[in-house]
Coordinates of C-alpha atoms and ligand atoms in Angstrom, one line a residue:
M1 CA -10.3 -33.9 39.0
P2 CA -9.5 -34.4 42.6
H3 CA -9.7 -31.4 44.8
F4 CA -6.1 -31.4 45.5
Y5 CA -5.1 -30.9 41.8
R6 CA -7.8 -28.3 41.5
L7 CA -6.2 -26.4 44.3
L8 CA -2.7 -26.7 42.7
L9 CA -4.2 -25.6 39.5
F10 CA -5.9 -22.6 41.2
L11 CA -2.7 -21.6 43.0
G12 CA -0.7 -21.8 39.8
V13 CA -3.2 -19.5 38.0
F14 CA -3.2 -17.2 41.0
A15 CA 0.6 -17.2 40.9
I16 CA 0.7 -16.2 37.3
A17 CA -2.1 -13.5 37.7
T18 CA -0.3 -11.9 40.8
N19 CA 3.0 -11.9 38.9
A20 CA 1.4 -10.1 36.0
D21 CA 3.0 -6.8 36.7
S22 CA 6.4 -8.1 36.3
I23 CA 5.7 -10.3 33.3
P24 CA 6.5 -8.3 30.1
I25 CA 3.4 -9.1 28.0
L26 CA 1.7 -6.8 25.6
D27 CA -1.7 -8.1 25.2
E28 CA -3.8 -5.1 24.4
P29 CA -5.7 -6.1 21.1
H30 CA -5.1 -2.8 19.5
S31 CA -1.5 -2.5 20.4
K32 CA -0.7 -3.4 16.6
D33 CA 2.1 -5.7 18.0
N34 CA 1.6 -8.8 16.1
S35 CA 4.1 -10.7 18.1
N36 CA 2.9 -11.7 21.6
S37 CA 5.7 -14.4 22.0
C38 CA 8.6 -11.8 21.3
D39 CA 10.4 -10.2 24.2
C40 CA 12.6 -8.0 22.2
Y41 CA 13.4 -7.0 18.7
I42 CA 16.6 -6.7 16.8
T43 CA 17.1 -5.0 13.5
S44 CA 19.5 -5.6 10.5
G45 CA 22.4 -3.3 10.3
P46 CA 25.6 -2.3 11.9
D47 CA 24.2 -1.8 15.4
A48 CA 23.9 -4.5 17.9
G49 CA 21.2 -3.0 20.0
Y50 CA 17.7 -4.4 20.6
F51 CA 14.4 -2.8 21.3
Q52 CA 11.5 -3.8 23.6
Y53 CA 8.4 -2.8 21.6
H54 CA 7.0 -3.4 18.3
R55 CA 4.1 -1.6 16.3
F56 CA 2.8 -2.3 12.8
F57 CA 0.1 0.2 11.3
D58 CA -1.1 -1.5 8.1
F59 CA -3.2 0.7 5.9
R60 CA -3.5 -1.8 3.1
N61 CA -6.6 -3.6 4.1
I62 CA -8.8 -1.3 5.9
S63 CA -11.9 -1.3 3.5
S64 CA -13.9 -3.4 6.1
F65 CA -14.6 0.0 7.9
S66 CA -17.5 1.9 6.6
G67 CA -17.0 5.3 5.0
D68 CA -15.5 6.7 1.9
Y69 CA -12.7 4.8 0.0
Y70 CA -11.7 6.9 -2.9
L71 CA -10.9 5.5 -6.3
N72 CA -10.0 8.9 -7.4
T73 CA -8.9 12.1 -5.6
P74 CA -11.7 13.6 -3.4
A75 CA -13.1 17.0 -4.1
N76 CA -10.6 19.8 -4.4
V77 CA -9.9 22.2 -1.5
T78 CA -11.5 25.5 -2.1
A79 CA -10.4 29.0 -1.3
N80 CA -12.9 29.4 1.6
Q81 CA -11.7 26.1 3.3
D82 CA -9.0 28.1 5.3
Q83 CA -10.2 27.4 8.8
S84 CA -9.2 23.8 9.5
T85 CA -12.7 22.9 10.4
Q86 CA -13.2 19.9 8.2
N87 CA -13.9 16.5 9.7
A88 CA -12.1 13.3 9.3
T89 CA -12.8 11.7 5.8
S90 CA -13.7 8.1 6.6
G91 CA -15.0 5.7 9.1
Y92 CA -11.5 4.3 9.6
L93 CA -9.9 7.7 10.3
Q94 CA -12.6 8.5 13.0
S95 CA -12.4 5.1 14.6
T96 CA -10.4 4.3 17.7
E97 CA -8.6 1.7 15.6
F98 CA -6.7 4.7 14.1
T99 CA -7.3 7.5 16.7
N100 CA -5.8 5.5 19.6
D101 CA -2.5 5.6 17.9
W102 CA -2.5 8.7 15.5
S103 CA -3.8 12.3 15.9
M104 CA -4.5 14.2 12.7
Q105 CA -3.5 17.9 13.1
S106 CA -5.5 21.1 12.2
W107 CA -3.2 23.8 13.4
S108 CA -2.4 26.7 11.1
R109 CA 0.5 29.2 10.8
N110 CA -0.5 32.5 9.3
V111 CA 2.0 34.7 7.7
S112 CA 1.3 38.1 6.3
S113 CA 4.5 38.8 4.5
V114 CA 6.1 37.4 1.3
P115 CA 8.0 35.1 0.6
S116 CA 5.9 32.8 2.7
V117 CA 2.3 31.9 2.6
S118 CA -0.1 30.7 5.3
L119 CA -0.1 27.0 6.1
V120 CA -3.4 25.5 7.2
N121 CA -3.5 21.9 8.2
S122 CA -6.9 20.2 7.4
L123 CA -8.3 16.8 8.2
Q124 CA -9.8 16.8 4.7
N125 CA -6.4 16.2 3.3
I126 CA -5.8 12.8 4.8
Y127 CA -8.0 10.1 3.3
V128 CA -8.1 6.5 2.3
M129 CA -7.6 5.6 -1.3
R130 CA -8.3 2.2 -2.7
N131 CA -6.3 0.8 -5.7
R132 CA -8.7 0.0 -8.4
T133 CA -6.6 -2.8 -9.7
T134 CA -5.6 -4.6 -6.4
N135 CA -8.4 -3.3 -4.0
S136 CA -5.6 -2.7 -1.7
T137 CA -5.9 0.6 0.4
Y138 CA -3.5 3.3 1.3
L139 CA -3.5 6.3 3.4
T140 CA -3.2 9.5 1.3
F141 CA -1.8 12.8 2.3
R142 CA -2.4 15.9 0.2
T143 CA -1.1 19.6 0.0
V144 CA -2.7 22.1 -2.1
R145 CA -1.6 25.6 -3.1
L146 CA -4.4 28.1 -3.0
E147 CA -4.1 31.8 -3.7
N148 CA -3.8 32.8 0.0
F149 CA -2.8 29.6 1.9
M150 CA -1.3 26.2 1.4
S151 CA -3.8 23.5 2.6
S152 CA -1.6 20.8 4.2
S153 CA -1.8 17.6 6.1
E154 CA -0.1 16.2 9.2
M155 CA -0.4 13.4 11.8
E156 CA 1.3 12.7 14.9
S157 CA 1.8 9.6 17.0
M158 CA -0.1 9.3 20.4
Q159 CA 3.2 7.6 21.7
K160 CA 5.1 10.5 23.0
N161 CA 7.8 8.7 25.0
V162 CA 9.9 6.9 22.3
L163 CA 13.5 7.0 23.2
H164 CA 15.5 5.2 20.5
A165 CA 13.9 3.4 17.6
S166 CA 14.0 1.9 14.3
F167 CA 11.0 3.4 12.2
R168 CA 10.0 2.3 8.8
I169 CA 7.5 3.7 6.5
R170 CA 6.4 2.4 3.0
L171 CA 5.4 5.6 0.9
R172 CA 5.4 7.2 -2.5
I173 CA 4.8 10.6 -3.9
I174 CA 1.9 10.1 -6.3
P175 CA 2.6 11.9 -9.6
S176 CA -0.1 14.6 -10.3
D177 CA -0.7 13.0 -13.8
F178 CA -1.2 9.6 -12.2
N179 CA -4.2 7.8 -14.0
Y180 CA -6.1 5.9 -11.4
D181 CA -8.1 4.1 -14.1
T182 CA -5.1 2.1 -15.1
P183 CA -2.7 2.1 -12.1
E184 CA -0.8 -0.9 -13.1
S185 CA 0.4 0.7 -16.5
N186 CA 1.4 4.1 -15.2
T187 CA 4.3 6.1 -16.5
A188 CA 3.4 9.4 -14.9
T189 CA 6.2 11.2 -13.1
S190 CA 5.2 14.8 -12.9
V191 CA 5.3 16.4 -9.6
D192 CA 4.6 20.0 -8.6
A193 CA 7.5 21.6 -6.9
G194 CA 7.0 23.3 -3.5
A195 CA 6.1 20.6 -1.1
V196 CA 7.8 18.8 1.6
A197 CA 6.9 15.3 2.6
G198 CA 8.3 14.6 6.3
F199 CA 8.8 11.6 8.4
F200 CA 10.4 12.6 11.7
T201 CA 11.0 12.3 15.4
F202 CA 10.0 15.3 17.4
Y203 CA 10.5 16.6 21.0
D204 CA 11.6 20.1 20.2
P205 CA 13.3 22.1 17.4
D206 CA 16.5 21.0 19.0
N207 CA 15.7 17.2 19.3
E208 CA 14.4 16.3 16.0
S209 CA 15.4 13.6 13.4
D210 CA 14.2 14.1 9.8
I211 CA 13.6 12.3 6.5
E212 CA 12.3 14.7 4.0
I213 CA 11.5 14.5 0.4
L214 CA 11.4 18.0 -1.3
T215 CA 9.4 17.9 -4.4
K216 CA 11.6 20.7 -5.9
D217 CA 14.4 18.2 -5.8
P218 CA 15.0 15.6 -8.6
V219 CA 12.9 12.4 -7.9
N220 CA 16.2 10.5 -6.9
H221 CA 17.1 12.9 -4.0
I222 CA 16.1 13.0 -0.3
R223 CA 17.1 15.1 2.6
Y224 CA 18.4 13.6 5.9
S225 CA 18.7 16.0 8.9
N226 CA 19.2 16.3 12.6
Q227 CA 18.1 19.6 14.1
P228 CA 18.9 22.3 14.6
D229 CA 20.4 22.7 11.1
V230 CA 20.8 26.4 11.1
D231 CA 22.8 28.4 13.5
R232 CA 20.2 30.7 15.1
N233 CA 22.8 33.5 15.9
T234 CA 24.3 33.6 12.3
G235 CA 21.5 32.0 10.2
N236 CA 24.2 29.9 8.6
D237 CA 23.7 26.2 7.8
I238 CA 25.4 23.9 10.3
P239 CA 27.7 21.7 8.6
G240 CA 26.7 18.0 8.8
A241 CA 23.2 18.8 10.1
S242 CA 21.3 18.4 6.9
T243 CA 22.3 16.3 3.9
D244 CA 21.0 16.1 0.4
V245 CA 21.4 12.3 -0.4
E246 CA 21.0 10.6 -3.9
F247 CA 19.4 7.3 -4.1
P248 CA 21.0 4.3 -5.7
P249 CA 20.4 4.0 -9.4
G250 CA 16.8 3.0 -10.5
K251 CA 15.1 4.4 -7.3
A252 CA 12.7 7.4 -7.4
Y253 CA 10.4 8.9 -4.7
T254 CA 7.5 8.6 -7.2
E255 CA 7.6 4.9 -6.6
W256 CA 6.8 2.9 -3.4
I257 CA 9.9 2.8 -1.2
D258 CA 10.5 1.5 2.3
H259 CA 12.2 4.3 4.1
R260 CA 13.9 3.7 7.4
L261 CA 15.2 5.9 10.2
D262 CA 17.4 4.3 13.0
W263 CA 17.7 6.4 16.1
F264 CA 20.4 4.9 18.4
P265 CA 21.9 6.7 21.3
D266 CA 24.9 8.0 19.3
I267 CA 24.0 7.7 15.7
S268 CA 21.1 8.1 13.3
R269 CA 21.0 6.0 10.3
Y270 CA 19.0 6.4 7.2
W271 CA 18.0 3.6 4.8
I272 CA 15.7 2.9 1.8
D273 CA 14.7 -0.5 0.7
D274 CA 17.3 -2.2 3.0
Q275 CA 20.2 -0.1 1.7
L276 CA 22.0 2.1 4.3
L277 CA 22.5 5.5 2.7
H278 CA 23.5 7.8 5.4
N279 CA 24.9 8.0 9.0
K280 CA 24.8 11.1 11.1
T281 CA 26.4 11.7 14.4
Y282 CA 25.5 15.3 14.8
G283 CA 22.4 16.3 16.7
V284 CA 21.3 12.8 17.5
P285 CA 18.1 13.5 19.6
T286 CA 18.4 12.8 23.4
K287 CA 14.8 13.4 24.5
P288 CA 11.7 11.2 24.5
S289 CA 9.9 12.0 21.2
S290 CA 6.9 11.3 19.1
L291 CA 6.7 10.5 15.4
T292 CA 5.3 13.1 12.9
I293 CA 4.2 12.4 9.3
N294 CA 3.3 15.5 7.2
L295 CA 3.0 17.0 3.8
W296 CA 3.2 20.8 3.5
G297 CA 4.6 23.8 2.0
D298 CA 4.8 27.5 3.0
G299 CA 6.3 29.2 0.0
G300 CA 9.6 29.6 2.0
E301 CA 13.0 28.8 1.2
W302 CA 13.1 25.1 2.3
S303 CA 9.8 24.0 0.6
G304 CA 10.0 26.3 -2.3
N305 CA 7.0 28.1 -3.7
M306 CA 4.3 26.1 -5.3
T307 CA 2.4 27.6 -8.1
V308 CA -1.2 28.5 -7.3
G309 CA -3.4 25.5 -8.3
G310 CA -0.6 23.0 -7.8
Q311 CA -1.0 20.0 -5.4
V312 CA 1.1 17.1 -4.3
L313 CA -0.1 13.7 -2.9
M314 CA 1.5 11.1 -0.9
G315 CA 0.5 7.5 -0.5
I316 CA 1.4 5.5 2.6
E317 CA 0.9 1.7 2.9
W318 CA 2.2 1.0 6.3
I319 CA 4.4 2.3 9.3
E320 CA 6.5 0.0 11.4
M321 CA 8.4 0.7 14.5
V322 CA 10.5 -1.0 17.0
F323 CA 11.5 1.2 20.0
N324 CA 12.3 1.7 23.6
T325 CA 10.5 4.1 25.9
S326 CA 11.6 6.7 28.5
G327 CA 9.1 5.4 31.0
P328 CA 5.7 3.9 31.2
V329 CA 4.1 3.2 27.9
T330 CA 1.5 5.8 27.9
G331 CA -1.5 5.7 25.6
P332 CA -4.6 7.8 25.1
P333 CA -7.5 8.0 27.5
G334 CA -9.4 4.7 27.4
A335 CA -6.5 2.5 26.5
T336 CA -6.1 -0.5 28.8
T337 CA -3.6 -0.4 31.5
S338 CA -1.8 -3.3 29.7
K339 CA -1.1 -1.0 26.8
R340 CA 0.4 1.6 29.4
H341 CA 2.4 -1.3 31.0
H342 CA 6.1 -0.7 30.9
K343 CA 8.3 -3.7 30.2
Q344 CA 10.6 -4.4 33.0
D345 CA 14.3 -4.9 31.9
T346 CA 14.2 -8.6 32.6
G347 CA 16.4 -9.4 29.6
C348 CA 15.4 -11.0 26.5
K349 CA 14.4 -14.6 26.2
T350 CA 12.7 -14.6 22.9
V351 CA 14.5 -12.5 20.5
C352 CA 12.8 -11.6 17.3
T353 CA 13.6 -9.8 14.0
I354 CA 11.5 -7.6 11.9
D355 CA 13.7 -7.7 8.9
D356 CA 13.9 -10.4 6.2
V357 CA 10.6 -11.8 7.4
A358 CA 8.1 -13.6 5.3
N359 CA 5.3 -11.1 6.1
V360 CA 6.4 -7.5 6.7
G361 CA 4.9 -6.3 10.1
F362 CA 5.1 -9.9 11.5
P363 CA 8.3 -10.4 13.5
E364 CA 9.9 -13.8 13.5
V365 CA 11.7 -15.5 16.4
V366 CA 15.4 -15.8 15.9
S367 CA 16.5 -17.4 19.1
V368 CA 15.0 -18.4 22.5
S369 CA 17.1 -18.7 25.6
N370 CA 16.0 -19.7 29.1
S371 CA 18.8 -17.7 30.6
T372 CA 18.7 -14.3 32.3
S373 CA 22.5 -14.0 32.2
A374 CA 24.1 -10.9 30.7
A375 CA 24.5 -12.6 27.4
A376 CA 20.9 -13.2 27.1
R377 CA 20.0 -9.6 28.2
F378 CA 22.2 -8.1 25.7
P379 CA 21.9 -10.5 22.6
R380 CA 24.3 -9.8 19.7
I381 CA 22.8 -11.7 16.7
G382 CA 22.0 -11.4 13.1
G383 CA 24.2 -8.7 11.8
G384 CA 24.4 -7.2 15.3
G385 CA 27.8 -7.2 17.1
S386 CA 31.2 -7.2 15.9
S387 CA 33.4 -9.9 17.3
T388 CA 36.4 -8.7 19.4
A389 CA 38.8 -9.8 16.7
V390 CA 36.9 -7.6 14.2
V391 CA 37.1 -4.7 16.6
V392 CA 40.7 -5.2 17.2
V393 CA 41.6 -5.4 13.5
S394 CA 39.5 -2.3 12.7
A395 CA 41.4 -0.4 15.4
L396 CA 44.7 -1.6 13.9
I397 CA 43.7 -0.5 10.5
G398 CA 42.3 2.8 11.7
A399 CA 45.6 3.6 13.6
V400 CA 47.7 2.6 10.5
V401 CA 45.6 4.9 8.4
M402 CA 45.9 7.8 10.8
V403 CA 49.7 7.3 10.9
L404 CA 49.8 7.4 7.0
L405 CA 47.7 10.5 6.9
Ligands
LIG1 C1 16.4 -0.8 24.8 O1 16.2 -1.1 26.1 C2 16.8 -2.2 26.6 C3 16.4 -2.4 28.0 O2 16.6 -1.3 28.8 C4 18.3 -2.0 26.4 O3 19.1 -3.2 26.9 C5 18.6 -1.7 25.0 O4 20.1 -1.5 24.8 C6 17.9 -0.6 24.5 N1 18.2 -0.4 23.0 C7 18.7 0.8 22.6 C8 19.0 0.7 21.1 O5 19.1 1.7 23.3
LIG2 C1 -8.5 -8.1 4.9 O1 -9.4 -7.9 6.1 C2 -10.4 -8.9 6.2 C3 -11.3 -8.5 7.2 O2 -10.8 -7.8 8.3 C4 -9.9 -10.2 6.3 O3 -11.0 -11.3 6.2 C5 -9.0 -10.4 5.0 O4 -8.3 -11.8 5.1 C6 -7.9 -9.5 4.9 N1 -7.1 -9.6 3.6 C7 -5.8 -9.5 3.5 C8 -5.3 -9.8 2.3 O5 -5.1 -9.4 4.5
LIG3 C1 -18.3 17.8 11.1 O1 -19.2 16.9 11.8 C2 -20.0 17.5 12.8 C3 -20.7 16.3 13.5 O2 -21.1 15.4 12.7 C4 -21.0 18.3 12.0 O3 -21.8 18.9 12.9 C5 -20.3 19.4 11.1 O4 -21.2 20.2 10.5 C6 -19.2 18.8 10.3 N1 -18.2 19.8 9.6 C7 -18.3 20.0 8.4 C8 -17.2 21.0 7.9 O5 -18.6 19.0 7.6
LIG4 C1 -5.4 32.6 9.2 O1 -5.7 33.2 8.0 C2 -7.0 32.8 7.4 C3 -7.1 33.5 6.1 O2 -6.1 33.1 5.2 C4 -8.1 33.2 8.4 O3 -9.3 32.8 7.9 C5 -7.7 32.5 9.8 O4 -8.7 32.9 10.7 C6 -6.4 32.9 10.3 N1 -6.1 32.1 11.5 C7 -5.5 32.6 12.6 C8 -5.3 31.7 13.7 O5 -5.3 33.8 12.6
LIG5 C1 5.2 32.5 -5.1 O1 4.2 32.2 -5.9 C2 3.2 33.1 -6.0 C3 2.0 32.5 -6.9 O2 2.5 31.6 -7.9 C4 3.6 34.4 -6.6 O3 2.7 35.4 -6.7 C5 4.8 34.9 -5.6 O4 5.5 36.0 -6.1 C6 5.8 33.7 -5.4 N1 6.7 34.2 -4.3 C7 8.0 34.2 -4.4 C8 8.8 34.6 -3.3 O5 8.5 33.7 -5.4
LIG6 C1 -12.0 -5.8 -6.1 O1 -13.3 -5.4 -5.7 C2 -14.3 -5.6 -6.8 C3 -15.6 -5.1 -6.1 O2 -15.9 -5.7 -4.9 C4 -14.3 -7.0 -7.2 O3 -15.3 -7.1 -8.3 C5 -13.0 -7.3 -7.7 O4 -12.9 -8.7 -8.1 C6 -11.9 -7.1 -6.7 N1 -10.7 -7.3 -7.1 C7 -9.6 -8.0 -6.6 C8 -8.3 -8.0 -7.4 O5 -9.8 -8.5 -5.5
LIG7 C1 -2.1 -0.1 -7.8 O1 -1.8 -1.4 -8.0 C2 -1.0 -1.6 -9.1 C3 -0.8 -3.1 -9.4 O2 0.0 -3.6 -8.3 C4 0.3 -0.8 -9.3 O3 0.9 -1.0 -10.5 C5 -0.1 0.7 -9.0 O4 1.0 1.5 -8.9 C6 -0.9 0.8 -7.7 N1 -1.3 2.1 -7.4 C7 -0.7 3.0 -6.7 C8 -1.2 4.4 -6.5 O5 0.3 2.7 -6.2
LIG8 C1 27.6 4.0 7.8 O1 28.1 3.3 8.9 C2 28.4 1.9 8.5 C3 28.8 1.2 9.8 O2 29.6 2.2 10.7 C4 29.3 1.9 7.4 O3 29.5 0.4 7.1 C5 28.8 2.5 6.2 O4 29.7 2.5 5.1 C6 28.4 3.9 6.5 N1 27.7 4.5 5.4 C7 27.9 5.6 4.8 C8 27.3 6.1 3.7 O5 28.8 6.5 5.4
LIG9 C1 17.7 18.2 23.3 O1 17.0 18.9 24.5 C2 18.0 19.1 25.5 C3 17.1 19.7 26.6 O2 16.4 20.8 26.1 C4 19.2 20.0 25.0 O3 20.0 20.3 26.2 C5 19.9 19.4 23.9 O4 20.7 20.3 23.4 C6 18.7 19.0 22.7 N1 19.4 18.4 21.6 C7 20.2 17.3 21.6 C8 20.7 16.8 20.3 O5 20.4 16.6 22.6
LIG10 C1 -8.9 19.6 -8.9 O1 -7.7 20.3 -9.2 C2 -6.8 19.7 -10.1 C3 -5.5 20.5 -10.0 O2 -5.7 21.8 -10.0 C4 -7.5 19.7 -11.4 O3 -6.8 19.1 -12.4 C5 -9.0 19.0 -11.3 O4 -9.7 19.1 -12.5 C6 -9.8 19.5 -10.1 N1 -10.9 18.6 -10.0 C7 -12.1 19.0 -9.8 C8 -13.2 18.0 -9.6 O5 -12.5 20.3 -9.9
LIG11 C1 17.7 -24.1 30.0 O1 18.0 -24.8 28.9 C2 19.0 -25.8 28.8 C3 19.3 -26.2 27.5 O2 18.2 -26.4 26.6 C4 18.5 -27.0 29.7 O3 19.5 -28.0 29.8 C5 18.3 -26.4 31.2 O4 17.7 -27.4 31.9 C6 17.2 -25.2 31.1 N1 17.1 -24.5 32.4 C7 16.1 -24.2 32.9 C8 16.2 -23.6 34.4 O5 15.1 -24.4 32.3

């Protein structure tokens, strides 16, 4: 190659390298992004927005890590394990592959008076199970009622600056009479009352959006709430803050379900298996938040009082999120700078979707544009925007209805 061309090539590479700070790429191997070619992500549903980041945490194929993969529930929690001193239960849960993104909790809340019992979060209650039939793995959360405390489980995302997102989690409450030896032909449905399975955004008790399964509820019910849901002065429920929603026919929280929470600037939307079940405009969080997943009980009014000796298990196959951030994408110590890199709002050339894709967790390109015009910066594609005509017609119908009322 003549020197001249080498020089050009060198200058070209140099130009790309020095420009790196303004190029929105997520190239950190553990970013769990699966989509280096995408600039932004749209979601199905009524909202036209798009998000800048994508993460997919897949717990279905982690048996390549050393450690314990349980075929049956591991050793029971004992009465003296009330100190939260237990270690993480598997090589995977101790590895940076997991701990870069999630932090398992070991805080406790002691209460001395009825009706509540102390809550002790313990790392021993989060473990990896392997499905004997498929060999596929899943994360399991456990909560157990002992005489003096409720041994519980919780994990929190390391990403603390999420500001608007669409979160998805595939989970099930595993019936207590589930037969792990014949998982494919199971008819078990028995669930101990007194536990809460939570999947929620959290900044503080006034900026929190919750999906919660209460095991005292029938298996086709779920609670959707934005906080605060109780008036702190009067102790009364705040209307519209917390809603008890019934699943469509045939769905039960004891089966695998894809749960979804959309957090847009003015509305929260709650879905299961691609069906929009509830919208909430009250208390939509306004602060940068993290994501928490937990399974707990405290004998109180919300969770109910589990019988001593009872327990509830929750399986999680994967968690997916598309989101924006309030600022630089912070990561834990040791994460590379690229993971912390904040995407500039340079518009969105390659628009991807995470819905209706061939492989869940792997976004697909829906359109590529070479323009940085406003149209490309704010794409309205795929179930996204309403056309002006639709908006006008809806407004007219709305006005007529108002007049009639
Ligand atoms: C996400 O951030 C981009 C870039 O700032 C913005 O255009 C988009 O509207 C945001 N999405 C939502 C749902 O707020
Ligand atoms: C599971 O992971 C192993 C090793 O990481 C890989 O070789 C295999 O293809 C994966 N299997 C599936 C079904 O994804
Ligand atoms: C946790 O691990 C540490 C270091 O390996 C060990 O010293 C300690 O005994 C373990 N704790 C429990 C409760 O097993
Ligand atoms: C909470 O109570 C347990 C006994 O149930 C005790 O062992 C533990 O030290 C207490 N923790 C705190 C933080 O007071
Ligand atoms: C909660 O359950 C425990 C044990 O099953 C029982 O002793 C206690 O009275 C119950 N508390 C309430 C408020 O029902
Ligand atoms: C599961 O793993 C076992 C042991 O490694 C193997 O014998 C079996 O064929 C695997 N089953 C499936 C469905 O992959
Ligand atoms: C294990 O896989 C079988 C076959 O797909 C399925 O029927 C069963 O429900 C799975 N086990 C669990 C705990 O989900
Ligand atoms: C939620 O909002 C969407 C669009 O605004 C609407 O089509 C849908 O009927 C609403 N769902 C419920 C349960 O109110
Ligand atoms: C969120 O936090 C801010 C600041 O503390 C507060 O003003 C606001 O009421 C909270 N809740 C919502 C829904 O914005
Ligand atoms: C663990 O506790 C459950 C529920 O109380 C019980 O059915 C099971 O036999 C116990 N397992 C062991 C190994 O003690
Ligand atoms: C942008 O794309 C159009 C249509 O594909 C093409 O004609 C045009 O040359 C492109 N512009 C640039 C600057 O690449």
